[in-house]
Amino acid sequence: SGKPKLTYFNGRGRMESIRWLLAAAGVEFEEDFLETREQYLKLIQDGHLLFDQVPLVEIDGMKMVQTKAILSYIAGKHNLYGKGLKERAFIDTYVEGTTDLMQMILTLPFSPPEAKKKNLPLIIEKAKNRYFPAYEKALKQHGQGFLVGNQLSWADVHLLEAILMVEEKEPTVLSEFPLLQGFKTRISNMPTIKKFLQPGSQRKPQPDDKYVATVMKILKE
Ligand SMILES: N[C@@H](CCC(=O)N[C@@H](CS(=O)(=O)O)C(=O)NCC(=O)O)C(=O)O
């Protein structure tokens, strides 16, 4: 069908940033949800998972794995990777920061209850005192509507995803960051992103116990 095909569990995990970026680029995609360990083992036996891991994205005749490689490919293909080496370097830097922040949140549901209780406040503290101040400063210094250059990039999409994810845990997290508040409104209202934020889109809900149990069952972790 020509549309990229995403193979992953029916939940956010590492694949959610790929859904965001494809949606922001206005690219329709199909999804294959892993529900059983047999499905996962068959992908491995058929030689589709280079490192026996998902996300798997079939795109342009390639079976891509490794989330960052997939995201970079999509960003490069859809003009979301800036203009030139320096803009791309800034985008990579900003994306690594939001990756570090989102990775903390991603692992929460798979942590034991006492770790969850301890780590959530630490994540909010890092968001408020390390990550969001950095992006507030970046927006202030760049003085444009976007983090890099004068157009939407992978960095903007990734930061919006991270802001919404932290707000799900702490709704007032942007109260000290006026530029990020404006950024959130501006980027959320871009047509392709606005559409992805509407109910009924392929955006996934927060992970619940069922999701965690399914992933553990499939991966036997
Ligand atoms: N660096 C890889 C890591 C992928 C990864 O660890 N995937 C997990 C599933 S999840 O963490 O995304 O939920 C997996 O397939 N684990 C199976 C295994 O590592 O044997 C990426 O970014 O894609």
XYZ file of C-alpha atoms and ligand atoms in Angstrom:
244
model
C 0.000 0.000 0.000
C 3.036 2.250 0.094
C 2.193 3.404 3.608
C 4.820 2.749 6.287
C 3.906 -0.216 8.500
C 4.702 -0.008 12.224
C 5.087 -3.252 14.198
C 4.977 -2.854 17.974
C 2.800 -3.436 20.999
C -0.558 -1.636 21.128
C 0.773 1.169 23.307
C 3.199 4.084 23.439
C 6.630 2.731 24.380
C 9.437 3.594 22.008
C 7.134 3.644 18.978
C 5.100 6.667 20.120
C 7.721 9.215 18.947
C 7.649 7.556 15.525
C 3.841 7.856 15.388
C 4.185 11.545 16.358
C 6.775 12.311 13.700
C 4.940 10.524 10.881
C 1.701 12.262 11.900
C 3.434 15.667 12.040
C 4.798 15.011 8.547
C 1.264 14.225 7.373
C 2.221 10.633 6.554
C -0.472 7.979 7.007
C 0.768 4.714 8.435
C -0.500 1.231 9.233
C 0.078 -0.634 12.491
C 0.635 -4.303 13.285
C 0.096 -4.871 17.014
C 2.080 -7.615 18.757
C -0.283 -9.408 21.124
C 1.387 -12.814 21.529
C 4.907 -14.111 22.101
C 4.435 -16.341 19.021
C 4.064 -13.254 16.812
C 7.300 -11.827 18.234
C 9.204 -15.110 17.847
C 7.957 -15.454 14.263
C 9.330 -11.983 13.407
C 12.688 -13.138 14.746
C 12.565 -16.483 12.949
C 11.663 -14.713 9.694
C 14.784 -12.581 10.186
C 12.983 -9.235 10.354
C 14.404 -7.999 13.674
C 18.133 -7.287 13.310
C 18.606 -7.153 17.095
C 15.559 -9.267 18.053
C 13.903 -6.020 19.103
C 10.942 -3.818 18.165
C 10.059 -1.083 17.058
C 10.066 -2.370 13.506
C 9.061 0.065 10.759
C 8.681 -1.099 7.172
C 9.217 1.983 5.057
C 10.370 2.553 1.441
C 11.192 -1.128 1.008
C 13.297 -1.258 4.177
C 12.612 -3.138 7.411
C 14.018 -0.613 9.837
C 14.748 -1.188 13.517
C 16.394 1.129 16.102
C 14.079 3.958 17.034
C 16.577 6.786 16.501
C 17.588 5.543 13.053
C 13.933 5.360 12.064
C 13.213 8.856 13.407
C 16.256 10.329 11.666
C 15.205 8.753 8.386
C 11.677 10.146 8.668
C 12.966 13.596 9.674
C 15.394 13.678 6.755
C 12.836 12.450 4.263
C 10.120 14.929 5.294
C 12.121 18.140 5.670
C 12.006 18.036 9.457
C 15.765 17.959 9.935
C 16.641 21.657 9.413
C 18.810 23.186 6.731
C 22.482 22.155 6.860
C 24.827 20.511 9.315
C 24.601 23.023 12.183
C 20.796 23.097 12.307
C 20.822 19.291 12.262
C 23.317 19.301 15.136
C 21.015 21.529 17.188
C 18.051 19.302 16.373
C 19.989 16.195 17.433
C 21.008 17.891 20.675
C 17.465 18.956 21.543
C 16.076 15.528 20.630
C 18.615 13.783 22.872
C 17.436 15.943 25.772
C 13.763 15.142 25.265
C 14.714 11.499 24.725
C 16.443 11.411 28.125
C 13.386 13.010 29.744
C 10.848 10.754 28.014
C 12.944 7.637 28.626
C 12.587 8.234 32.378
C 8.810 8.361 32.013
C 8.761 5.374 29.643
C 10.422 3.090 32.194
C 8.148 4.132 35.106
C 5.332 1.635 34.414
C 7.865 -1.220 34.357
C 9.371 -0.235 37.728
C 8.363 -1.818 41.045
C 5.832 0.266 43.065
C 8.396 1.724 45.490
C 10.656 2.767 42.602
C 7.665 4.351 40.829
C 6.798 6.305 43.986
C 10.386 7.521 44.362
C 11.148 8.198 40.700
C 8.070 10.175 39.615
C 8.877 13.228 41.802
C 12.499 13.030 40.605
C 11.348 13.085 36.983
C 9.131 16.125 37.583
C 12.032 17.822 39.374
C 14.362 17.142 36.418
C 11.737 18.411 33.972
C 11.282 21.631 35.964
C 14.937 22.282 36.893
C 16.927 20.826 34.021
C 15.042 20.102 30.806
C 12.296 22.709 30.512
C 14.615 25.575 31.589
C 16.959 24.511 28.769
C 14.222 24.634 26.141
C 12.814 27.906 27.530
C 16.308 29.386 27.158
C 16.708 27.904 23.655
C 13.437 29.496 22.526
C 14.419 32.830 24.117
C 17.869 32.883 22.511
C 16.643 31.719 19.102
C 13.800 34.245 19.180
C 11.652 32.415 16.637
C 8.529 30.286 16.838
C 10.528 27.077 16.465
C 13.505 25.626 18.296
C 15.732 25.542 15.188
C 15.660 27.616 12.009
C 12.344 29.128 10.981
C 10.314 25.995 10.328
C 8.980 22.957 12.137
C 11.568 20.277 12.865
C 11.862 16.908 14.603
C 13.049 18.793 17.703
C 9.760 20.738 17.977
C 7.611 17.622 17.554
C 9.656 15.711 20.130
C 9.514 18.598 22.642
C 5.737 18.893 22.311
C 5.391 15.140 22.871
C 7.555 15.457 25.993
C 5.638 18.487 27.347
C 2.293 16.681 27.022
C 3.741 13.543 28.604
C 5.021 15.438 31.662
C 1.772 17.423 31.937
C -0.089 14.104 32.178
C 1.822 13.563 35.438
C 2.038 17.217 36.611
C -0.451 19.567 34.836
C 1.139 22.773 36.216
C 4.677 21.908 35.055
C 4.851 24.793 32.537
C 3.690 27.461 35.007
C 7.198 29.024 35.163
C 7.849 28.712 31.425
C 5.870 31.291 29.407
C 7.760 30.691 26.161
C 7.115 26.948 26.392
C 3.429 27.666 27.009
C 3.300 29.666 23.773
C 5.320 26.996 21.982
C 2.919 24.274 23.122
C -0.109 26.208 21.836
C 1.564 27.120 18.534
C 2.864 23.656 17.685
C -0.302 21.883 18.891
C -2.312 24.033 16.488
C -0.329 23.099 13.409
C -2.869 21.235 11.227
C -1.189 17.812 11.078
C -0.399 17.840 14.808
C -3.817 19.211 15.738
C -5.333 16.264 13.857
C -3.091 13.768 15.688
C -4.189 15.284 19.016
C -7.884 14.742 18.226
C -9.613 11.689 19.711
C -9.672 8.731 17.317
C -6.154 9.311 15.973
C -3.422 6.652 16.172
C -1.926 8.362 19.240
C -1.781 5.875 22.093
C -3.019 6.329 25.691
C -0.787 6.255 28.769
C 0.459 2.726 29.541
C -1.777 0.753 31.917
C -1.234 -2.525 33.759
C -2.673 -4.473 30.817
C -0.083 -2.965 28.478
C 2.762 -3.738 30.880
C 1.547 -7.317 31.343
C 1.278 -7.811 27.560
C 4.807 -6.538 26.946
C 6.206 -8.730 29.742
C 4.312 -11.751 28.388
C 5.578 -11.209 24.852
C 9.176 -10.477 25.835
C 9.209 -12.859 28.820
C 11.089 -10.160 30.724
N 17.744 0.691 20.953
C 16.512 0.014 20.582
C 15.905 -0.650 21.808
C 14.653 -1.401 21.459
C 14.134 -2.248 22.604
O 14.778 -2.403 23.654
N 12.946 -2.802 22.384
C 12.380 -3.715 23.361
C 10.880 -3.470 23.466
S 10.521 -1.924 24.188
O 11.582 -1.617 25.176
O 10.523 -0.925 23.120
O 9.217 -2.017 24.845
C 12.594 -5.130 22.888
O 12.276 -5.452 21.763
N 13.148 -5.956 23.789
C 13.390 -7.350 23.442
C 14.825 -7.695 23.660
O 15.635 -6.748 23.817
O 15.121 -8.905 23.678
C 15.553 1.030 19.961
O 15.676 2.215 20.323
O 14.723 0.659 19.111
